[in-house]
Short mmCIF file of C-alpha atoms in Angstrom, two decimals:
data_model
loop_
_atom_site.label_atom_id
_atom_site.label_comp_id
_atom_site.label_asym_id
_atom_site.label_seq_id
_atom_site.Cartn_x
_atom_site.Cartn_y
_atom_site.Cartn_z
CA UNK A 1 10.42 -24.17 -6.74
CA UNK A 2 10.68 -24.78 -10.35
CA UNK A 3 8.12 -27.32 -10.09
CA UNK A 4 5.83 -25.24 -8.34
CA UNK A 5 5.95 -22.27 -10.66
CA UNK A 6 5.01 -24.90 -13.36
CA UNK A 7 1.49 -23.58 -13.73
CA UNK A 8 1.56 -20.05 -15.28
CA UNK A 9 4.44 -20.69 -17.79
CA UNK A 10 2.14 -23.53 -18.86
CA UNK A 11 -0.59 -21.52 -19.84
CA UNK A 12 1.72 -19.45 -22.23
CA UNK A 13 2.89 -22.51 -23.70
CA UNK A 14 -0.17 -23.69 -24.85
CA UNK A 15 -0.65 -20.31 -26.58
CA UNK A 16 2.75 -20.05 -28.07
CA UNK A 17 2.65 -21.82 -31.18
CA UNK A 18 0.69 -18.73 -32.56
CA UNK A 19 3.60 -16.56 -32.36
CA UNK A 20 6.24 -19.57 -33.58
CA UNK A 21 8.74 -18.32 -31.19
CA UNK A 22 9.86 -20.61 -28.28
CA UNK A 23 8.44 -19.50 -24.48
CA UNK A 24 10.80 -17.92 -22.65
CA UNK A 25 9.53 -15.10 -20.69
CA UNK A 26 8.14 -15.99 -17.11
CA UNK A 27 7.88 -12.75 -15.08
CA UNK A 28 7.92 -8.80 -16.31
CA UNK A 29 8.80 -6.17 -13.40
CA UNK A 30 5.48 -4.52 -12.50
CA UNK A 31 7.42 -1.40 -12.17
CA UNK A 32 9.33 -1.11 -14.92
CA UNK A 33 8.17 -3.94 -17.49
CA UNK A 34 11.43 -5.76 -17.59
CA UNK A 35 11.13 -9.17 -19.02
CA UNK A 36 12.96 -11.90 -17.14
CA UNK A 37 13.15 -15.78 -17.84
CA UNK A 38 14.17 -17.04 -14.48
CA UNK A 39 11.84 -15.00 -12.56
CA UNK A 40 11.48 -17.19 -8.89
CA UNK A 41 13.49 -16.93 -5.86
CA UNK A 42 14.79 -19.51 -4.01
CA UNK A 43 13.18 -20.21 -0.64
CA UNK A 44 14.31 -17.70 1.88
CA UNK A 45 15.43 -15.26 -0.80
CA UNK A 46 14.09 -12.32 -2.30
CA UNK A 47 14.11 -11.36 -6.11
CA UNK A 48 15.27 -8.04 -6.90
CA UNK A 49 14.61 -6.32 -10.30
CA UNK A 50 18.00 -5.73 -12.09
CA UNK A 51 16.49 -2.83 -13.98
CA UNK A 52 14.64 -0.67 -11.63
CA UNK A 53 15.42 -2.41 -8.06
CA UNK A 54 11.65 -3.18 -7.32
CA UNK A 55 11.11 -6.54 -5.23
CA UNK A 56 9.64 -8.71 -7.54
CA UNK A 57 9.32 -11.84 -5.29
CA UNK A 58 9.64 -12.38 -1.82
CA UNK A 59 9.97 -16.38 -1.27
CA UNK A 60 9.72 -17.04 2.27
CA UNK A 61 10.37 -20.42 4.34
CA UNK A 62 7.46 -22.25 5.02
CA UNK A 63 5.20 -19.14 4.23
CA UNK A 64 1.71 -20.44 4.24
CA UNK A 65 1.89 -22.30 7.55
CA UNK A 66 3.24 -18.89 9.07
CA UNK A 67 0.83 -16.88 7.64
CA UNK A 68 -1.67 -19.12 9.13
CA UNK A 69 -0.14 -19.18 12.25
CA UNK A 70 0.12 -15.44 12.42
CA UNK A 71 -3.09 -14.43 10.76
CA UNK A 72 -4.75 -16.67 13.51
CA UNK A 73 -2.95 -15.07 16.87
CA UNK A 74 -3.63 -11.55 15.07
CA UNK A 75 -7.28 -12.24 14.98
CA UNK A 76 -7.13 -13.76 18.42
CA UNK A 77 -5.24 -10.56 19.77
CA UNK A 78 -7.95 -8.33 17.84
CA UNK A 79 -10.42 -9.32 20.36
CA UNK A 80 -8.79 -7.92 23.67
CA UNK A 81 -7.40 -4.69 21.79
CA UNK A 82 -10.68 -4.22 20.51
CA UNK A 83 -12.63 -3.97 23.75
CA UNK A 84 -10.20 -3.43 26.46
CA UNK A 85 -9.26 0.08 26.89
CA UNK A 86 -5.85 1.48 25.35
CA UNK A 87 -5.61 4.62 27.50
CA UNK A 88 -6.90 6.23 30.27
CA UNK A 89 -7.05 9.94 31.19
CA UNK A 90 -7.78 11.50 34.50
CA UNK A 91 -8.22 14.52 35.86
CA UNK A 92 -9.39 15.86 39.63
CA UNK A 93 -10.77 12.20 40.03
CA UNK A 94 -12.49 12.48 36.58
CA UNK A 95 -11.66 10.00 34.26
CA UNK A 96 -12.33 8.58 30.49
CA UNK A 97 -10.62 5.65 28.61
CA UNK A 98 -10.01 5.10 25.19
CA UNK A 99 -10.84 2.09 23.12
CA UNK A 100 -10.19 1.21 19.51
CA UNK A 101 -13.90 2.10 18.57
CA UNK A 102 -14.96 5.00 20.91
CA UNK A 103 -12.94 7.59 19.55
CA UNK A 104 -14.83 6.87 16.09
CA UNK A 105 -18.07 6.61 17.81
CA UNK A 106 -17.37 9.87 19.48
CA UNK A 107 -16.13 11.42 15.96
CA UNK A 108 -19.69 10.00 14.70
CA UNK A 109 -21.56 11.76 17.54
CA UNK A 110 -20.28 15.21 16.61
CA UNK A 111 -21.16 15.24 13.05
CA UNK A 112 -17.64 14.02 11.57
CA UNK A 113 -18.94 10.97 9.71
CA UNK A 114 -16.44 11.34 6.91
CA UNK A 115 -13.63 11.53 9.11
CA UNK A 116 -14.84 8.84 11.52
CA UNK A 117 -15.36 6.17 8.57
CA UNK A 118 -11.65 6.95 7.60
CA UNK A 119 -10.53 6.24 11.05
CA UNK A 120 -12.87 3.20 11.44
CA UNK A 121 -11.74 1.57 8.21
CA UNK A 122 -7.57 2.31 8.50
CA UNK A 123 -7.26 1.08 12.45
CA UNK A 124 -10.30 -1.49 12.36
CA UNK A 125 -11.76 -2.61 9.47
CA UNK A 126 -8.57 -3.08 7.33
CA UNK A 127 -6.30 -4.91 9.98
CA UNK A 128 -9.58 -7.18 10.66
CA UNK A 129 -10.08 -7.68 6.90
CA UNK A 130 -6.59 -8.46 6.53
CA UNK A 131 -6.23 -11.07 9.06
CA UNK A 132 -9.50 -12.83 8.16
CA UNK A 133 -8.21 -12.78 4.31
CA UNK A 134 -5.27 -14.33 5.45
CA UNK A 135 -6.29 -16.67 7.40
CA UNK A 136 -9.05 -17.90 4.72
CA UNK A 137 -6.17 -17.63 1.86
CA UNK A 138 -3.95 -20.02 3.79
CA UNK A 139 -6.66 -22.32 4.86
CA UNK A 140 -8.32 -22.62 1.56
CA UNK A 141 -5.84 -22.98 -0.73
CA UNK A 142 -5.34 -26.39 0.72
CA UNK A 143 -8.71 -27.41 -1.19
CA UNK A 144 -9.01 -27.55 -5.04
CA UNK A 145 -12.44 -26.73 -4.62
CA UNK A 146 -11.94 -23.42 -2.83
CA UNK A 147 -9.79 -22.32 -5.86
CA UNK A 148 -11.99 -19.63 -7.06
CA UNK A 149 -12.91 -17.83 -4.00
CA UNK A 150 -9.55 -18.06 -2.67
CA UNK A 151 -8.43 -16.38 -5.96
CA UNK A 152 -10.66 -13.46 -5.12
CA UNK A 153 -9.63 -13.24 -1.96
CA UNK A 154 -5.81 -12.44 -2.90
CA UNK A 155 -7.25 -9.86 -4.86
CA UNK A 156 -8.77 -8.56 -2.13
CA UNK A 157 -5.72 -8.71 0.33
CA UNK A 158 -3.73 -6.75 -2.58
CA UNK A 159 -6.05 -3.88 -2.13
CA UNK A 160 -6.67 -4.08 1.24
CA UNK A 161 -3.40 -4.27 2.55
CA UNK A 162 -1.91 -0.89 2.08
CA UNK A 163 -4.79 0.57 4.07
CA UNK A 164 -4.21 -1.23 7.32
CA UNK A 165 -2.38 1.41 9.30
CA UNK A 166 -1.98 -0.29 12.93
CA UNK A 167 1.74 1.27 13.11
CA UNK A 168 0.35 4.96 12.07
CA UNK A 169 -2.43 4.14 15.12
CA UNK A 170 0.17 3.45 17.46
CA UNK A 171 2.32 6.47 16.85
CA UNK A 172 -0.88 8.62 17.16
CA UNK A 173 -1.57 7.11 20.78
CA UNK A 174 1.95 8.07 21.66
CA UNK A 175 1.81 11.64 20.33
CA UNK A 176 -1.56 11.75 22.53
CA UNK A 177 0.05 9.91 25.35
CA UNK A 178 2.88 12.78 25.32
CA UNK A 179 0.95 15.72 24.45
CA UNK A 180 -1.88 15.52 27.33
CA UNK A 181 0.33 14.16 29.92
CA UNK A 182 1.04 17.77 30.95
CA UNK A 183 -2.81 18.38 31.19
CA UNK A 184 -3.97 15.38 33.40
CA UNK A 185 -2.61 11.90 34.39
CA UNK A 186 -2.38 9.47 31.56
CA UNK A 187 -2.24 5.97 31.92
CA UNK A 188 -1.44 2.81 29.76
CA UNK A 189 -4.07 0.31 30.02
CA UNK A 190 -4.35 -3.54 29.11
CA UNK A 191 -5.55 -3.32 25.76
CA UNK A 192 -2.47 -1.28 24.24
CA UNK A 193 -0.14 -4.00 25.14
CA UNK A 194 -2.38 -6.57 23.07
CA UNK A 195 -2.61 -3.76 20.19
CA UNK A 196 1.32 -3.61 20.30
CA UNK A 197 1.22 -7.36 19.92
CA UNK A 198 -1.26 -7.25 17.26
CA UNK A 199 0.81 -4.43 15.38
CA UNK A 200 3.84 -6.76 15.25
CA UNK A 201 2.24 -9.78 14.35
CA UNK A 202 0.72 -7.85 11.58
CA UNK A 203 3.93 -6.71 10.17
CA UNK A 204 4.94 -10.42 10.34
CA UNK A 205 2.18 -11.47 8.48
CA UNK A 206 2.54 -9.13 5.73
CA UNK A 207 6.31 -10.15 5.33
CA UNK A 208 5.72 -13.92 5.87
CA UNK A 209 2.71 -13.87 3.21
CA UNK A 210 3.62 -14.93 -0.12
CA UNK A 211 1.09 -14.71 -3.00
CA UNK A 212 3.20 -16.52 -5.73
CA UNK A 213 3.37 -19.71 -3.10
CA UNK A 214 -0.42 -19.28 -2.83
CA UNK A 215 -0.90 -19.35 -6.49
CA UNK A 216 1.47 -22.42 -7.16
CA UNK A 217 -0.22 -24.23 -4.28
CA UNK A 218 -3.52 -23.72 -5.74
CA UNK A 219 -2.40 -24.39 -9.11
CA UNK A 220 -1.04 -27.84 -7.95
CA UNK A 221 -4.39 -28.84 -6.16
CA UNK A 222 -6.30 -28.22 -9.55
CA UNK A 223 -4.23 -30.03 -11.79
CA UNK A 224 -4.40 -32.93 -9.05
CA UNK A 225 -7.98 -32.86 -8.92
CA UNK A 226 -8.38 -32.88 -12.90
CA UNK A 227 -5.94 -35.61 -13.16
CA UNK A 228 -7.81 -37.75 -10.55
CA UNK A 229 -4.52 -38.06 -8.34
CA UNK A 230 -5.34 -38.19 -4.81
CA UNK A 231 -1.68 -37.62 -4.02
CA UNK A 232 -1.63 -33.97 -5.39
CA UNK A 233 -5.50 -33.07 -4.61
CA UNK A 234 -4.58 -33.64 -1.06
CA UNK B 1 23.63 -2.57 -28.75
CA UNK B 2 21.11 -5.28 -27.02
CA UNK B 3 18.82 -3.35 -24.79
CA UNK B 4 16.47 -5.49 -22.47
CA UNK B 5 13.18 -6.75 -23.80
CA UNK B 6 10.33 -5.27 -22.07
CA UNK B 7 7.27 -6.80 -21.61
CA UNK B 8 4.79 -4.54 -23.79
CA UNK B 9 6.84 -4.49 -26.83
CA UNK B 10 6.88 -8.09 -26.84
CA UNK B 11 3.09 -8.53 -26.47
CA UNK B 12 2.87 -9.49 -22.69
CA UNK B 13 0.84 -7.73 -20.10
CA UNK B 14 1.20 -7.75 -16.47
CA UNK B 15 -1.60 -8.45 -14.33
CA UNK B 16 -1.15 -5.83 -11.52
CA UNK B 17 -3.58 -7.93 -9.44
CA UNK B 18 -1.35 -11.25 -9.31
CA UNK B 19 1.66 -10.26 -11.38
CA UNK B 20 1.03 -13.09 -13.88
CA UNK B 21 2.37 -12.37 -17.36
CA UNK B 22 -0.15 -12.26 -19.71
CA UNK B 23 0.38 -13.39 -23.69
CA UNK B 24 -2.31 -10.89 -25.41
CA UNK B 25 -2.86 -11.17 -29.07
CA UNK B 26 -3.00 -8.14 -30.72
CA UNK B 27 -6.04 -5.56 -31.36
CA UNK B 28 -7.26 -6.35 -27.97
CA UNK B 29 -7.46 -3.78 -25.59
CA UNK B 30 -8.43 -5.19 -22.16
CA UNK B 31 -8.79 -8.85 -20.97
CA UNK B 32 -9.11 -10.85 -17.96
CA UNK B 33 -6.74 -12.38 -15.80
CA UNK B 34 -6.64 -16.01 -16.13
CA UNK B 35 -5.59 -16.56 -12.79
CA UNK B 36 -7.28 -13.99 -10.44
CA UNK B 37 -9.90 -12.27 -12.76
CA UNK B 38 -8.74 -9.01 -12.80
CA UNK B 39 -8.92 -6.81 -15.65
CA UNK B 40 -5.40 -6.50 -17.19
CA UNK B 41 -4.39 -3.48 -19.36
CA UNK B 42 -0.75 -3.16 -20.98
CA UNK B 43 -0.03 0.24 -18.97
CA UNK B 44 -2.85 1.48 -16.31
CA UNK B 45 -5.61 3.13 -17.79
CA UNK B 46 -5.54 6.82 -18.00
CA UNK B 47 -3.03 6.50 -15.57
CA UNK B 48 -1.43 10.26 -16.04
CA UNK B 49 -4.90 12.13 -16.31
CA UNK B 50 -6.01 10.31 -13.16
CA UNK B 51 -3.04 10.90 -11.47
CA UNK B 52 -3.23 14.69 -12.09
CA UNK B 53 -6.53 14.77 -11.37
CA UNK B 54 -6.27 13.41 -7.96
CA UNK B 55 -3.12 15.58 -7.28
CA UNK B 56 -4.96 18.59 -8.00
CA UNK B 57 -7.54 18.02 -5.94
CA UNK B 58 -5.25 17.37 -3.11
CA UNK B 59 -3.32 20.19 -3.72
CA UNK B 60 -6.63 22.60 -3.50
CA UNK B 61 -7.85 20.91 -0.46
CA UNK B 62 -4.84 21.32 1.30
CA UNK B 63 -5.57 25.03 1.45
CA UNK B 64 -8.59 24.27 3.60
CA UNK B 65 -6.78 21.59 5.67
CA UNK B 66 -4.25 24.13 6.67
CA UNK B 67 -6.63 27.34 6.89
CA UNK B 68 -9.32 25.63 9.13
CA UNK B 69 -9.09 24.43 12.65
CA UNK B 70 -8.44 20.82 12.70
CA UNK B 71 -8.89 20.23 16.73
CA UNK B 72 -9.82 22.42 19.96
CA UNK B 73 -8.72 21.71 23.26
CA UNK B 74 -10.87 23.20 25.81
CA UNK B 75 -9.36 23.57 29.40
CA UNK B 76 -11.64 24.98 32.14
CA UNK B 77 -13.54 26.66 29.90
CA UNK B 78 -10.93 28.24 27.81
CA UNK B 79 -9.28 26.85 24.70
CA UNK B 80 -8.44 28.36 21.09
CA UNK B 81 -8.81 26.08 18.18
CA UNK B 82 -5.70 25.17 16.12
CA UNK B 83 -4.56 24.54 12.65
CA UNK B 84 -2.54 21.68 11.89
CA UNK B 85 0.70 24.18 11.59
CA UNK B 86 -0.37 25.88 15.09
CA UNK B 87 -0.72 22.50 16.73
CA UNK B 88 2.77 21.99 15.84
CA UNK B 89 4.03 25.11 16.98
CA UNK B 90 2.21 24.82 19.99
CA UNK B 91 4.04 21.31 20.95
CA UNK B 92 7.26 22.87 20.09
CA UNK B 93 6.91 25.84 22.72
CA UNK B 94 5.73 23.42 25.26
CA UNK B 95 8.99 22.18 25.06
CA UNK B 96 7.90 18.75 23.26
CA UNK B 97 10.00 19.40 20.14
CA UNK B 98 10.64 15.62 19.57
CA UNK B 99 6.99 15.10 19.21
CA UNK B 100 6.35 18.57 17.55
CA UNK B 101 9.10 17.17 14.98
CA UNK B 102 7.15 13.68 14.55
CA UNK B 103 3.73 15.54 13.89
CA UNK B 104 5.50 18.33 11.64
CA UNK B 105 6.87 15.82 9.34
CA UNK B 106 3.65 13.62 9.17
CA UNK B 107 1.06 16.32 8.63
CA UNK B 108 2.79 18.99 7.10
CA UNK B 109 6.06 18.07 5.20
CA UNK B 110 4.46 14.58 4.07
CA UNK B 111 1.31 15.67 2.37
CA UNK B 112 3.50 18.89 0.82
CA UNK B 113 6.31 16.20 -0.43
CA UNK B 114 3.82 13.85 -1.68
CA UNK B 115 2.12 16.26 -3.85
CA UNK B 116 5.38 17.68 -5.14
CA UNK B 117 6.60 14.39 -5.90
CA UNK B 118 3.19 13.39 -7.74
CA UNK B 119 3.61 16.63 -9.80
CA UNK B 120 7.11 15.74 -10.80
CA UNK B 121 6.48 12.40 -11.66
CA UNK B 122 3.45 13.68 -13.96
CA UNK B 123 5.75 16.47 -15.38
CA UNK B 124 8.24 13.80 -16.30
CA UNK B 125 5.97 11.25 -18.17
CA UNK B 126 3.79 14.34 -19.68
CA UNK B 127 6.82 16.65 -21.02
CA UNK B 128 8.83 13.23 -21.63
CA UNK B 129 11.92 14.98 -19.54
CA UNK B 130 14.95 13.62 -19.86
CA UNK B 131 15.69 12.46 -16.31
CA UNK B 132 17.27 9.63 -15.17
CA UNK B 133 14.61 6.72 -14.78
CA UNK B 134 16.00 5.66 -11.38
CA UNK B 135 15.99 8.89 -9.54
CA UNK B 136 12.56 9.02 -10.83
CA UNK B 137 11.75 5.57 -9.45
CA UNK B 138 13.42 6.70 -6.14
CA UNK B 139 10.70 9.52 -6.21
CA UNK B 140 7.69 7.10 -6.86
CA UNK B 141 8.69 4.63 -3.96
CA UNK B 142 9.52 7.66 -1.53
CA UNK B 143 6.20 9.05 -2.34
CA UNK B 144 4.67 5.50 -2.17
CA UNK B 145 5.99 4.78 1.32
CA UNK B 146 5.22 8.02 3.16
CA UNK B 147 1.71 8.35 2.07
CA UNK B 148 0.18 6.88 5.04
CA UNK B 149 1.93 8.22 7.99
CA UNK B 150 0.04 11.80 7.42
CA UNK B 151 -2.97 10.01 9.15
CA UNK B 152 -1.14 10.30 12.01
CA UNK B 153 -2.51 13.63 13.56
CA UNK B 154 -6.43 12.24 12.84
CA UNK B 155 -5.86 9.18 14.28
CA UNK B 156 -4.26 11.40 17.40
CA UNK B 157 -7.49 13.68 17.11
CA UNK B 158 -9.73 10.49 17.50
CA UNK B 159 -8.08 9.10 20.30
CA UNK B 160 -8.22 12.73 22.04
CA UNK B 161 -11.95 13.44 21.45
CA UNK B 162 -12.55 10.14 23.32
CA UNK B 163 -10.26 10.09 25.92
CA UNK B 164 -10.46 14.31 26.78
CA UNK B 165 -14.25 14.35 27.19
CA UNK B 166 -15.15 15.83 30.83
CA UNK B 167 -17.39 18.31 29.92
CA UNK B 168 -17.01 21.83 31.56
CA UNK B 169 -13.59 20.88 32.80
CA UNK B 170 -11.85 19.16 29.70
CA UNK B 171 -12.71 18.78 26.19
CA UNK B 172 -11.13 18.13 22.90
CA UNK B 173 -13.18 19.00 19.50
CA UNK B 174 -12.43 18.16 16.12
CA UNK B 175 -12.58 21.09 13.65
CA UNK B 176 -13.68 21.16 10.24
CA UNK B 177 -10.23 21.19 8.86
CA UNK B 178 -9.38 17.87 9.84
CA UNK B 179 -12.29 16.65 7.27
CA UNK B 180 -10.44 18.38 4.58
CA UNK B 181 -6.86 17.14 5.68
CA UNK B 182 -7.97 13.35 5.85
CA UNK B 183 -9.42 13.93 2.50
CA UNK B 184 -6.19 15.08 1.24
CA UNK B 185 -4.23 11.92 2.52
CA UNK B 186 -7.03 9.70 0.91
CA UNK B 187 -6.98 11.60 -2.66
CA UNK B 188 -3.12 11.48 -2.46
CA UNK B 189 -3.01 7.89 -1.54
CA UNK B 190 -5.23 6.96 -4.59
CA UNK B 191 -2.78 9.41 -6.63
CA UNK B 192 -0.05 7.24 -5.90
CA UNK B 193 -1.76 4.26 -6.80
CA UNK B 194 -3.07 5.87 -10.15
CA UNK B 195 0.31 6.25 -11.14
CA UNK B 196 1.92 3.51 -13.37
CA UNK B 197 5.79 3.99 -12.79
CA UNK B 198 6.33 1.89 -16.04
CA UNK B 199 5.51 5.04 -18.18
CA UNK B 200 8.77 6.46 -16.70
CA UNK B 201 10.63 3.74 -18.35
CA UNK B 202 8.41 4.06 -21.51
CA UNK B 203 9.71 7.65 -21.72
CA UNK B 204 13.28 6.65 -21.21
CA UNK B 205 13.17 3.61 -23.49
CA UNK B 206 11.86 6.10 -26.37
CA UNK B 207 14.64 8.41 -25.70
CA UNK B 208 17.08 5.69 -26.05
CA UNK B 209 15.89 4.59 -29.28
CA UNK B 210 15.92 8.19 -30.42
CA UNK B 211 19.57 8.31 -29.40
CA UNK B 212 20.36 4.89 -31.39
CA UNK B 213 18.47 5.95 -34.87
CA UNK B 214 20.59 9.58 -34.37
CA UNK B 215 23.54 7.80 -33.78
CA UNK B 216 23.28 5.43 -36.81
CA UNK B 217 21.92 8.21 -38.74
CA UNK B 218 25.29 10.23 -38.09
CA UNK B 219 27.60 6.75 -38.82
CA UNK B 220 25.68 6.47 -42.28
CA UNK B 221 26.55 10.20 -43.04
CA UNK B 222 29.97 9.94 -42.10
CA UNK B 223 30.55 6.65 -44.43
#
């Protein structure tokens, strides 16, 4: 793992002569600014800031491969969860279905544009974007020529991550299910099972993803390309 | 006594986009991260001011969010518009106290707790209050973690609006309060993002440095 993380220290070492002190620092806690010298967790472990307790680095085993697999299955599951109905409500032989998108459409139609966009963004666009970005990052980090777009995708992922609210939406479905069940007949439709699976996979993808591993991978590829070393560039 | 070194005092900045440690020369006020290209600052720019602004906006918006109705359930031609608190009470009276508790926590307790937490955090930094930084960090983490759950009620409304749409028999319509409430949630989420927790530790560090200075001065007097 030490080898993997060589890149960021390398950059500092080049600038270090100006300050005249040997380079020691590798990372600062993003929540309390504590400087740490040995700042990479061994594979399969987490690194926690000794000062404030923030998680600094979570190094999952086979992080990139798992993230690639999970994001692809998330994308596949997104198709049925977005197209199939999630719930059905029926009352005196009248019935209506709920899909991920027609709630948004109904809100748009009744003039709640801002509310509809928030719901659309948090329950459809952000999770979809997250899966797409993760798939792109884990696939693209294998090529040195993709370094720039992958870096940008990593930054976007960082911003987008907390706006994906599949779990909150799931709880919203449960509340709607219970709340309306004494008014009419509520039935669970196949789309809901796909939605639950997508939600679980989304959280699994968040946990398995490790940005530090991707940066190290990118750095190795770029270094390999510069040195003309085909072994490392592959 | 040797206190642990902190990045800013040693001339390092952390990129908040990719958490790379960047060595910055003096008299540079901002630079781009060499790894991910994000803007890097020693501390988040205007953190306290922005957090205050967004928190106050959120607090003000909480008033229409609670006064205006968020949803109307029309059943067989009759139905009263209900506010957030009213909807929770209705659930409770219908005997669904479990669901009532979930909705209450998500849409009443969480936004209020979040705003109170943000005000406390801002006050700690602004007035340089003497508090344990670990306690303050706990507030920050709770505020950060609970934020998204208050969108629960809005998701439920969007589900019901599409689901219960049968003309004269039964219909669910959204109310103006829901827009205000959605804005409260989004604004407070941005407020938490704008807050830089490292400022809490800066205040603490300042206090510790002052204490050490005082102790040294007293020691010298005694000698």
